[in-house]
XYZ file of N, CA and C in Angstrom:
810
model
N 0.608 262.721 65.970
C 2.088 262.293 66.494
C 3.255 262.595 65.502
N 4.041 263.432 65.778
C 4.953 263.551 65.290
C 5.754 263.261 64.698
N 6.743 262.061 63.305
C 6.973 261.200 63.652
C 8.707 261.257 65.112
N 8.845 260.509 65.875
C 10.212 260.863 67.179
C 11.518 261.909 66.685
N 11.458 261.081 65.312
C 12.437 261.898 65.085
C 12.660 263.533 64.853
N 11.373 263.443 64.949
C 11.371 265.070 64.702
C 11.211 265.349 66.714
N 11.023 264.878 68.145
C 11.152 265.128 69.151
C 12.353 265.357 69.043
N 12.854 266.841 70.038
C 13.643 266.962 70.388
C 14.393 266.360 71.214
N 15.840 266.428 70.895
C 17.040 265.375 71.378
C 16.600 264.114 71.872
N 15.414 263.347 71.104
C 15.706 261.945 71.299
C 16.045 260.945 70.275
N 17.804 262.003 68.969
C 18.481 260.816 68.193
C 19.105 261.549 67.751
N 20.317 262.221 68.666
C 20.946 263.344 69.003
C 21.925 262.758 69.282
N 21.318 261.990 70.105
C 22.940 260.377 70.397
C 24.381 261.315 71.564
N 23.956 262.765 72.108
C 25.031 262.875 72.751
C 24.369 263.033 74.319
N 25.063 262.359 75.530
C 24.822 261.830 76.567
C 24.183 263.764 77.239
N 23.702 263.243 77.815
C 22.761 264.308 78.626
C 22.070 265.740 77.504
N 21.165 265.094 76.819
C 21.100 265.620 76.473
C 19.292 264.470 75.652
N 19.760 263.869 75.455
C 17.968 262.432 75.366
C 16.748 263.323 75.400
N 16.031 264.462 76.775
C 16.058 264.536 76.726
C 15.343 266.657 77.437
N 16.175 266.637 75.804
C 16.505 268.537 75.289
C 15.216 268.504 75.890
N 14.377 269.874 76.746
C 13.850 270.283 75.581
C 12.438 269.373 76.292
N 12.009 268.637 76.624
C 11.395 268.412 77.538
C 10.484 268.749 78.781
N 9.681 268.361 79.435
C 9.100 268.165 80.682
C 8.957 267.224 81.612
N 9.228 266.889 82.698
C 8.752 266.072 83.449
C 8.413 265.763 84.565
N 6.522 265.656 85.038
C 6.382 265.441 86.099
C 6.617 264.148 86.609
N 7.472 263.799 87.784
C 7.132 263.297 88.713
C 7.453 262.644 90.050
N 5.831 261.822 90.530
C 5.336 261.801 92.080
C 6.094 261.203 92.092
N 6.196 261.165 94.223
C 6.983 260.002 94.822
C 8.774 260.298 94.949
N 9.651 261.523 94.637
C 10.598 261.539 94.107
C 11.460 261.837 95.070
N 11.511 262.184 96.246
C 12.065 263.225 97.995
C 13.275 261.327 97.881
N 12.867 260.601 97.408
C 13.810 259.290 98.219
C 13.801 257.884 97.357
N 14.351 257.221 97.401
C 13.874 255.549 97.240
C 14.011 255.107 95.386
N 13.024 255.261 94.632
C 13.082 254.784 93.348
C 12.766 256.018 92.231
N 12.184 256.960 93.038
C 11.768 258.298 92.519
C 12.215 259.530 92.457
N 13.843 259.218 93.552
C 14.121 260.833 93.347
C 15.903 259.973 92.437
N 15.277 258.618 92.065
C 16.651 257.532 91.122
C 16.256 259.137 89.470
N 15.414 258.339 89.506
C 14.318 258.071 88.857
C 14.351 259.895 87.975
N 14.114 260.885 89.188
C 14.062 262.770 89.098
C 15.417 263.105 88.620
N 16.631 262.197 89.048
C 17.939 262.648 89.115
C 17.843 262.177 87.564
N 17.632 261.649 87.251
C 18.553 260.503 86.338
C 17.687 261.671 85.180
N 16.301 261.832 84.968
C 16.094 262.303 83.944
C 16.655 263.962 83.730
N 16.684 264.626 84.944
C 17.541 266.013 85.590
C 18.882 265.439 84.112
N 19.171 264.944 84.121
C 21.047 264.612 84.017
C 20.774 263.769 82.011
N 19.619 264.201 82.354
C 19.559 263.905 80.802
C 18.227 265.219 79.764
N 18.881 265.814 80.646
C 18.821 267.050 79.831
C 17.003 267.772 79.824
N 16.357 266.384 80.853
C 14.573 267.262 81.258
C 14.625 268.478 82.154
N 12.971 269.017 82.035
C 13.147 269.821 83.419
C 12.216 269.089 84.260
N 12.263 268.657 85.432
C 11.488 268.027 85.930
C 10.981 268.710 87.800
N 9.919 268.295 87.640
C 8.708 268.793 88.312
C 8.370 267.444 89.362
N 9.030 267.742 90.974
C 9.638 266.308 92.160
C 8.392 267.141 92.493
N 7.654 266.177 92.383
C 5.928 266.206 93.701
C 7.250 265.056 94.399
N 6.824 265.696 96.419
C 6.495 264.749 97.217
C 5.913 265.636 97.941
N 5.619 264.362 99.361
C 4.164 264.161 99.953
C 5.005 265.678 100.835
N 6.050 265.288 101.839
C 6.184 266.531 102.801
C 7.809 266.642 102.481
N 9.004 265.692 102.250
C 9.932 265.805 102.191
C 10.379 266.537 100.873
N 10.623 268.234 101.746
C 10.899 268.617 100.908
C 12.985 268.653 100.721
N 12.729 268.598 101.373
C 14.647 268.538 101.653
C 15.624 267.249 99.792
N 14.422 266.449 100.316
C 14.436 264.949 100.047
C 14.516 265.508 98.196
N 13.394 265.697 97.943
C 13.497 266.567 96.430
C 14.212 266.687 96.464
N 14.495 267.946 96.517
C 14.986 268.829 96.051
C 16.495 268.273 96.027
N 17.027 267.644 97.066
C 18.427 266.854 96.976
C 18.467 265.632 95.288
N 17.446 265.134 95.221
C 17.116 264.403 93.742
C 17.077 265.574 92.738
N 17.379 266.476 92.945
C 17.342 267.385 92.045
C 18.548 269.069 92.077
N 19.073 268.242 92.757
C 20.405 269.257 93.231
C 21.663 269.201 92.340
N 21.610 268.917 91.437
C 22.742 269.105 90.275
C 22.312 269.925 89.210
N 20.841 270.270 88.909
C 19.466 271.407 88.101
C 19.796 272.698 88.254
N 19.824 273.367 86.857
C 19.329 274.850 87.596
C 18.249 274.885 87.547
N 18.490 276.515 88.559
C 16.835 276.452 88.975
C 15.897 276.373 88.016
N 16.003 277.133 86.838
C 14.837 276.626 85.739
C 14.329 275.272 85.059
N 15.251 274.416 85.901
C 15.230 273.201 85.504
C 14.399 271.791 85.967
N 14.357 272.580 87.775
C 14.521 271.864 88.680
C 13.551 272.038 89.602
N 12.079 271.879 89.842
C 11.023 272.616 90.726
C 10.781 271.311 92.116
N 10.262 271.913 92.450
C 9.326 270.799 93.408
C 7.944 271.225 94.180
N 7.399 270.224 93.747
C 6.112 270.466 94.341
C 5.165 269.102 95.142
N 4.294 270.149 96.779
C 3.346 269.372 97.836
C 2.816 269.198 97.426
N 2.632 267.894 97.689
C 0.556 267.223 97.953
C 0.915 265.765 98.278
N -0.315 265.566 99.336
C -0.906 264.956 99.908
C -1.340 263.519 99.011
N -1.302 262.622 98.721
C -1.769 261.610 98.095
C -2.466 260.521 98.805
N -1.993 260.565 100.180
C -3.156 260.222 100.441
C -4.918 260.634 99.981
N -5.598 262.161 99.825
C -6.107 262.923 99.931
C -6.190 262.789 97.556
N -7.447 262.222 97.387
C -6.952 262.702 95.554
C -7.627 263.885 95.663
N -7.651 264.551 96.111
C -8.394 265.743 95.491
C -7.775 266.664 95.486
N -6.557 266.319 95.990
C -4.821 266.858 96.077
C -4.082 267.239 94.999
N -4.783 265.137 94.011
C -3.648 265.594 92.080
C -4.484 267.057 91.591
N -5.463 266.878 91.622
C -6.107 269.072 90.251
C -4.871 269.367 91.368
N -4.695 269.923 93.030
C -3.789 271.180 92.467
C -2.781 270.954 92.047
N -2.202 270.192 92.174
C -0.491 269.550 91.907
C -0.576 269.894 90.552
N -1.504 269.365 89.226
C -1.810 268.982 88.215
C -1.592 270.677 88.379
N -3.248 271.639 88.009
C -2.583 272.687 87.906
C -1.728 273.555 88.186
N -0.642 273.324 89.345
C 0.333 273.196 90.149
C 1.123 273.280 89.119
N 1.143 272.376 87.997
C 2.591 271.213 87.870
C 2.355 272.226 86.190
N 1.154 272.742 85.707
C 0.942 273.043 84.345
C 1.590 274.960 84.821
N 1.582 275.048 85.776
C 1.722 276.602 86.089
C 3.142 276.944 86.479
N 4.073 275.976 86.386
C 5.616 275.873 86.276
C 5.739 275.801 84.899
N 5.022 274.642 83.923
C 5.246 274.442 82.628
C 3.797 274.171 81.625
N 3.444 274.970 80.973
C 1.861 274.885 80.304
C 2.280 273.533 78.587
N 3.481 273.401 79.089
C 3.448 272.180 78.506
C 4.128 270.747 79.026
N 3.436 269.586 79.273
C 4.117 268.249 80.431
C 4.157 267.383 79.085
N 5.166 266.706 78.832
C 5.161 265.563 77.719
C 5.417 264.302 77.905
N 5.422 263.952 80.062
C 6.081 262.984 80.672
C 5.237 262.851 82.036
N 4.035 261.732 82.376
C 4.564 261.454 83.506
C 4.862 260.296 84.665
N 5.486 260.388 85.140
C 5.609 258.712 86.582
C 5.140 258.807 87.332
N 4.259 257.964 87.330
C 2.830 257.699 88.567
C 3.996 256.634 89.090
N 4.933 257.316 90.239
C 5.267 256.696 91.228
C 4.885 256.296 92.251
N 5.258 257.229 92.670
C 4.555 257.182 94.229
C 3.483 256.418 94.784
N 3.790 255.512 96.100
C 2.996 254.598 96.628
C 3.213 254.775 97.895
N 2.447 253.384 99.340
C 2.532 253.829 100.289
C 2.596 252.417 100.125
N 3.241 251.217 100.749
C 3.864 250.162 101.298
C 2.981 250.489 103.364
N 2.017 248.895 103.548
C 1.889 248.808 104.503
C 1.908 247.405 104.979
N 2.162 246.536 105.827
C 2.686 245.458 105.707
C 2.583 245.317 107.343
N 0.976 244.820 106.394
C 0.066 244.560 107.586
C -1.593 244.712 106.634
N -2.881 243.793 107.774
C -4.019 244.254 107.712
C -4.844 243.066 105.974
N -4.339 241.825 106.673
C -4.179 240.649 105.727
C -5.534 239.385 105.974
N -5.276 238.381 105.592
C -6.282 237.870 105.565
C -6.363 237.199 106.790
N -5.232 236.811 108.167
C -4.962 236.184 109.280
C -4.974 237.587 110.410
N -5.323 239.285 109.725
C -5.772 239.967 110.609
C -6.730 240.993 111.007
N -6.866 241.930 112.095
C -8.651 241.558 112.582
C -8.795 242.036 111.565
N -10.017 242.661 111.773
C -11.193 244.021 110.581
C -10.371 244.795 110.230
N -10.630 245.376 111.175
C -9.788 246.808 111.849
C -8.201 246.955 111.624
N -6.928 246.606 111.591
C -6.342 246.198 110.471
C -6.946 246.133 108.953
N -7.610 245.027 108.865
C -7.580 245.351 107.005
C -8.062 246.088 106.613
N -9.195 246.756 106.902
C -9.495 248.625 106.670
C -8.993 249.361 106.580
N -8.332 249.044 107.162
C -6.989 250.275 106.990
C -6.031 250.551 106.187
N -5.574 249.041 106.385
C -4.846 248.869 104.977
C -5.509 248.560 103.662
N -6.710 248.548 103.526
C -6.988 248.564 101.932
C -7.390 250.385 101.921
N -8.489 250.723 103.365
C -8.098 252.026 102.929
C -7.486 252.751 102.272
N -6.233 252.620 102.755
C -5.267 253.464 102.863
C -4.402 253.664 101.188
N -4.356 253.026 101.747
C -3.542 252.072 100.316
C -4.118 252.263 98.829
N -5.184 252.213 98.748
C -5.883 252.450 97.413
C -6.445 254.456 97.470
N -6.455 254.722 98.444
C -6.366 255.685 97.935
C -4.588 256.347 97.452
N -3.452 256.174 98.311
C -2.297 256.533 97.960
C -1.670 256.322 96.764
N -2.209 254.481 96.676
C -1.919 253.998 95.836
C -2.830 253.661 93.968
N -4.038 253.838 94.326
C -5.531 253.983 93.630
C -5.402 255.164 92.969
N -6.792 255.525 93.701
C -7.310 256.337 93.774
C -6.156 258.057 93.435
N -5.281 258.078 94.094
C -4.640 259.281 94.059
C -4.042 258.950 92.194
N -3.244 258.775 91.861
C -2.536 258.427 90.781
C -3.175 258.133 89.637
N -4.401 257.251 89.303
C -5.029 257.645 88.319
C -5.746 259.186 87.783
N -6.921 259.345 89.220
C -6.719 260.363 88.885
C -5.507 262.075 87.985
N -4.573 262.336 88.913
C -3.471 262.095 88.203
C -2.961 261.637 87.104
N -3.222 259.996 86.253
C -3.030 260.268 84.882
C -4.307 260.839 84.065
N -5.303 260.376 84.965
C -6.263 261.424 84.074
C -6.584 262.589 83.608
N -5.869 263.705 84.376
C -5.643 265.052 84.209
C -4.274 264.859 82.398
N -3.443 263.722 83.453
C -2.372 263.635 81.991
C -2.881 264.007 81.170
N -3.294 262.473 80.364
C -3.765 262.304 79.726
C -4.793 262.592 78.768
N -5.798 263.656 79.252
C -6.233 264.686 78.608
C -5.563 265.806 78.426
N -4.480 266.418 78.824
C -3.068 267.098 78.493
C -2.319 266.671 77.420
N -2.282 265.515 76.900
C -1.662 264.270 76.021
C -2.744 265.100 75.104
N -3.961 264.268 75.308
C -4.951 264.363 73.730
C -4.845 266.047 73.756
N -4.526 267.028 73.753
C -5.067 267.905 73.873
C -3.439 268.970 72.696
N -2.455 268.102 73.122
C -1.629 268.269 72.382
C -0.706 267.595 71.226
N -1.699 267.404 71.419
C -0.846 265.820 70.135
C 0.541 264.442 70.816
N 0.250 264.376 72.167
C 1.104 262.622 72.485
C 1.857 263.706 73.734
N 1.736 262.360 74.310
C 2.964 262.364 75.849
C 2.858 261.180 76.182
N 3.782 260.961 77.349
C 3.811 259.129 77.272
C 3.739 260.125 79.196
N 3.142 258.483 79.816
C 2.729 258.156 80.976
C 3.933 256.740 81.383
N 4.406 256.769 82.102
C 5.011 255.610 83.068
C 4.655 255.157 84.132
N 3.157 254.226 84.486
C 3.869 253.953 85.935
C 4.229 253.198 86.321
N 4.251 252.904 87.774
C 5.759 252.518 88.269
C 4.710 251.341 89.390
N 4.270 249.411 88.536
C 3.867 248.769 89.131
C 4.557 247.783 90.129
N 4.803 246.269 89.390
C 5.105 246.064 90.849
C 5.274 244.328 89.994
N 6.473 244.255 90.981
C 6.078 242.404 89.964
C 4.963 241.253 90.676
N 3.595 241.997 92.100
C 3.361 241.050 93.170
C 2.146 241.714 92.168
N 1.875 242.588 91.013
C 0.434 242.456 90.151
C 0.641 241.050 89.569
N 1.302 240.717 89.405
C 1.350 239.404 88.695
C 1.716 237.441 89.194
N 2.502 238.587 90.201
C 2.788 236.863 90.998
C 2.077 236.818 91.758
N 1.211 237.978 92.633
C 1.002 238.105 94.324
C 1.349 238.026 94.471
N 1.148 238.765 96.026
C 2.018 239.110 97.428
C 3.333 237.961 98.317
N 4.593 238.397 98.688
C 5.133 238.180 98.989
C 4.997 236.575 100.621
N 3.096 237.656 100.795
C 2.515 237.605 102.414
C 0.904 237.574 101.801
N 0.059 236.348 102.695
C -1.355 237.330 102.340
C -1.207 238.372 103.614
N -0.185 238.892 104.685
C -0.451 240.285 104.860
C -0.781 241.399 104.014
N 0.492 241.092 103.317
C 0.151 242.124 101.974
C -0.770 242.565 101.104
N -1.328 241.930 100.594
C -3.025 241.119 99.790
C -3.312 243.188 99.477
N -3.073 243.165 99.752
C -3.625 244.792 99.730
C -2.301 245.298 98.488
N -1.831 246.023 98.577
C -1.092 246.289 97.947
C -0.616 246.010 96.679
N -0.190 243.986 96.625
C -0.328 243.533 95.588
C -1.891 244.085 94.553
N -2.601 243.765 94.700
C -3.980 244.447 94.962
C -3.977 246.163 94.164
N -3.121 246.904 94.537
C -3.487 248.453 94.604
C -2.618 247.550 93.145
N -0.712 247.508 93.345
C -0.783 248.025 92.510
C -1.491 247.203 90.763
N -1.786 245.954 91.466
C -2.334 245.288 90.111
C -3.849 246.668 89.460
N -4.387 246.898 90.094
C -5.016 248.082 89.994
C -4.565 249.190 88.683
N -3.570 249.991 89.392
C -2.704 250.685 88.429
C -2.453 249.977 86.957
N -2.126 249.105 87.664
C -1.275 248.583 86.133
C -2.403 248.588 84.829
N -3.495 248.304 85.494
C -5.104 247.910 84.505
C -5.213 249.200 84.236
N -5.486 250.021 84.947
C -6.003 251.407 84.366
C -4.570 252.280 83.240
N -3.797 251.580 83.601
C -1.930 252.937 83.222
C -2.616 251.703 81.433
N -2.713 249.813 81.427
C -2.999 249.360 79.853
C -4.288 249.549 79.224
N -5.466 250.449 79.941
C -6.730 250.730 79.424
C -6.645 251.985 78.302
N -4.998 252.696 79.048
C -5.292 254.583 78.594
C -4.508 253.725 77.141
N -3.585 253.367 77.289
C -3.031 252.062 76.537
C -3.551 252.283 74.551
N -4.353 251.016 74.970
C -5.457 250.362 74.239
C -6.283 251.360 73.792
N -6.580 252.975 74.301
C -7.840 253.161 74.225
C -7.524 254.698 73.390
N -5.832 255.301 73.645
C -5.966 256.661 72.687
C -4.543 257.212 72.612
N -3.899 254.944 72.378
C -2.712 255.412 71.160
C -3.083 256.483 70.126
N -4.592 256.111 69.391
C -3.498 257.020 67.860
C -4.319 257.936 68.442
N -4.433 258.686 69.714
C -4.101 259.937 70.288
C -2.221 260.524 70.533
N -1.394 259.310 70.041
C -0.194 259.728 69.750
C 0.426 259.569 71.478
N -0.416 259.646 72.269
C -0.207 258.706 73.607
C 0.132 257.906 74.434
N 1.406 257.454 74.740
C 2.371 256.338 75.377
C 1.926 255.752 76.802
N 1.840 254.678 77.093
C 1.185 254.316 78.563
C 1.798 252.985 78.598
N 3.457 253.455 79.382
C 4.735 252.223 79.782
C 3.883 252.348 81.421
N 4.113 250.233 82.121
C 3.686 249.916 82.704
C 4.876 249.248 83.607
N 5.800 249.239 84.354
C 6.929 248.921 84.861
C 7.176 248.400 86.293
N 7.396 246.921 85.824
C 7.424 246.058 87.304
C 8.251 245.261 87.907
N 8.676 246.291 89.245
C 9.999 246.057 89.327
C 9.786 245.067 90.545
N 11.294 244.312 91.250
C 10.226 242.678 90.996
C 11.232 243.474 93.082
N 12.556 242.785 93.821
C 12.519 243.480 94.854
C 14.333 244.743 94.550
N 13.459 245.821 95.023
C 14.433 246.730 94.556
C 15.096 247.127 96.103
N 16.514 248.439 95.690
C 17.133 248.284 96.995
C 16.016 250.117 97.208
N 15.422 249.419 98.688
C 14.804 251.192 98.968
C 14.094 249.955 99.583
N 14.315 251.622 101.036
C 13.104 251.237 102.026
C 12.205 250.162 102.213
N 11.673 250.294 101.668
C 9.794 250.168 101.195
C 10.066 248.099 100.971
N 11.071 247.441 99.728
C 11.987 246.675 99.775
C 12.127 245.623 101.024
N 12.884 247.013 102.041
C 13.215 246.374 103.467
C 12.407 246.015 103.579
N 10.908 246.790 103.643
C 9.596 246.734 105.680
C 9.738 245.613 104.675
N 8.820 245.591 103.278
C 8.013 244.020 103.097
C 8.969 242.431 102.656
N 10.677 242.959 103.424
C 11.328 241.884 103.296
C 11.153 241.235 104.968
N 10.705 241.869 105.511
C 10.943 241.578 107.470
C 10.055 240.661 107.352
N 8.785 240.983 106.360
C 7.476 241.239 106.394
C 7.440 238.829 105.765
N 8.639 238.486 105.540
C 8.308 237.150 104.051
C 9.388 237.110 104.780
N 10.581 237.409 106.141
C 11.370 236.116 106.666
C 12.349 237.361 106.591
N 12.535 238.320 106.707
C 14.178 238.750 106.642
C 14.261 238.941 104.611
N 15.988 239.877 104.846
C 16.739 240.009 104.031
C 17.470 239.004 102.813
N 17.689 238.229 103.972
C 18.983 236.982 104.022
C 18.040 235.878 103.148
N 16.760 235.172 103.408
C 15.537 235.108 103.298
C 15.296 235.221 102.031
N 15.339 236.952 101.306
C 14.841 236.960 100.065
C 15.577 236.986 99.759
N 16.734 237.459 99.690
C 18.188 237.577 98.792
C 17.979 235.922 97.666
N 18.220 235.173 99.182
C 18.135 233.737 98.297
C 17.526 233.287 98.614
N 15.975 233.962 97.143
C 15.202 233.476 96.493
C 15.418 234.375 95.341
N 16.705 235.394 94.670
C 16.504 235.966 94.098
C 17.553 235.140 92.547
N 17.177 235.673 91.706
C 17.881 234.061 90.774
C 19.409 235.067 90.576
N 19.012 236.438 90.405
C 21.185 237.151 90.177
C 21.296 237.297 91.740
N 20.221 236.724 93.171
C 21.017 237.027 94.455
C 21.388 238.638 94.230
N 20.767 238.997 95.108
C 20.975 240.745 94.179
C 19.429 241.445 94.040
N 19.626 242.187 94.773
C 18.196 243.360 94.721
C 18.897 243.887 93.773
N 17.531 244.983 93.078
C 17.678 245.936 92.050
C 18.432 246.745 92.395
N 18.630 247.784 92.041
C 19.399 249.008 91.962
C 18.519 249.847 92.055
N 18.260 250.699 92.574
C 16.186 252.055 91.603
C 17.659 252.849 90.432
N 19.460 252.373 89.931
C 19.643 254.108 89.891
C 18.746 252.596 87.493
N 19.009 251.547 87.689
C 18.240 250.399 86.733
C 17.203 250.938 86.851
N 16.254 251.431 87.052
C 14.641 251.389 87.084
C 14.477 253.532 85.806
N 15.663 254.151 86.981
C 16.242 255.076 86.573
C 16.414 255.674 85.144
N 17.629 254.842 84.641
C 17.849 254.004 83.573
C 16.294 254.257 82.426
N 16.428 253.230 82.403
C 14.367 252.927 82.008
C 13.417 253.667 81.760
N 13.235 253.784 83.013
C 12.162 255.237 82.649
C 12.818 256.367 82.393
N 13.620 256.853 81.985
C 14.166 258.488 81.043
C 14.508 257.876 79.662
N 14.092 256.198 79.379
C 14.814 256.185 77.889
C 13.454 255.362 77.761
N 12.358 255.041 78.037
C 10.693 255.095 78.401
C 10.406 256.507 77.669
N 10.708 257.716 78.601
C 10.113 258.896 79.253
C 10.744 259.743 77.307
N 11.844 259.742 76.229
C 11.852 259.630 75.464
C 10.963 259.342 74.604
N 10.360 258.097 74.169
C 8.959 257.996 72.949
C 9.947 257.528 72.274
N 10.664 256.724 72.130
C 11.840 256.409 71.387
C 10.875 254.798 70.759
N 9.968 254.154 71.552
C 9.981 253.208 71.229
C 8.183 253.274 71.114
N 7.644 253.512 70.278
C 6.387 253.814 70.210
C 5.537 252.427 70.659
N 5.837 251.831 69.896
C 4.573 250.628 69.482
C 4.842 249.812 70.858
N 5.805 249.585 71.303
C 5.846 249.482 73.838
C 4.492 249.139 74.020
N 3.789 250.889 73.442
C 3.045 251.778 74.938
C 1.326 250.170 74.918
N 2.197 249.664 76.644
C 0.862 248.661 76.579
C 1.266 247.873 77.522
N 2.315 248.273 76.782
C 3.706 246.601 77.869
C 4.000 246.802 79.661
N 4.070 245.808 79.767
C 4.603 245.633 81.316
C 6.121 245.412 80.885
N 7.426 245.731 81.662
C 8.203 245.641 81.763
C 8.804 245.117 82.724
N 8.958 243.828 82.574
C 9.982 243.117 84.071
C 11.136 243.374 84.592
N 10.960 244.229 85.513
C 13.078 244.392 86.240
C 13.081 243.443 87.527
N 12.928 242.291 87.428
C 13.513 241.742 88.856
C 14.683 240.258 88.422
N 14.985 240.594 87.513
C 16.562 239.767 87.591
C 16.659 238.429 87.794
N 15.337 238.235 86.356
C 14.434 236.909 85.659
C 14.118 235.967 87.420
N 14.034 236.655 88.447
C 13.696 235.571 89.533
C 11.584 235.689 89.317
N 11.251 236.487 88.931
C 10.305 235.973 87.511
C 9.440 236.245 86.681
N 9.791 235.030 85.689
C 9.269 235.296 84.044
C 8.260 235.287 83.344
N 7.763 235.476 83.265
C 5.910 235.247 82.334
C 6.615 234.573 81.015
């Protein structure tokens, strides 16, 4: 892989062009963290392929500031891992070279824990495993093979602080386990494909101002209780995660590959 000074748009220092000439695929880009990431990537000059399950309007809104040739929306049901094959094919039809893939899409189910029925347990594990692990790792496989064939690329996997500290409630044990699983997959990629120019980063947010975190807070005792337990006394804005992912997409700090980057306002320090 060429030295990063040779990568277009990386070291020019101009706002809005840090990712010029790059194409990034973002999953789950219709709302929350994913929408913020897609918007920021586009603002920084990237061509963005925004994936969503069915909320096309939300994904388009995230790309609203981009010219048509730099913003594309694709739909695929992440509950069906085989749908990721077609998603990848469609992405390559739009852009024969994809420089970065952001694995963001995930689902959170607030039940199916240790104290729930076996039926609820099985639903929580099977559903979240398909959406949070089987589908993103299948797309990861496509992306890594693509990167290797083209001399490098960047993979950003959105995990969670629950992958390190466990879930805040026994009811969400399956969600925590899935986030740990996808984290381990991304780290495996980092270890085995670094010499091929593949950079694999893991981002582990804490409590982020999204509907998913609102739902999780309701299970953990309510928003006020959750907020009171945070070191900064506030939830992470999605825009901060978007800024981080946009930086990682440049590939400027290659030797950080394999790292898990905590974004939780010092509420969980390892």
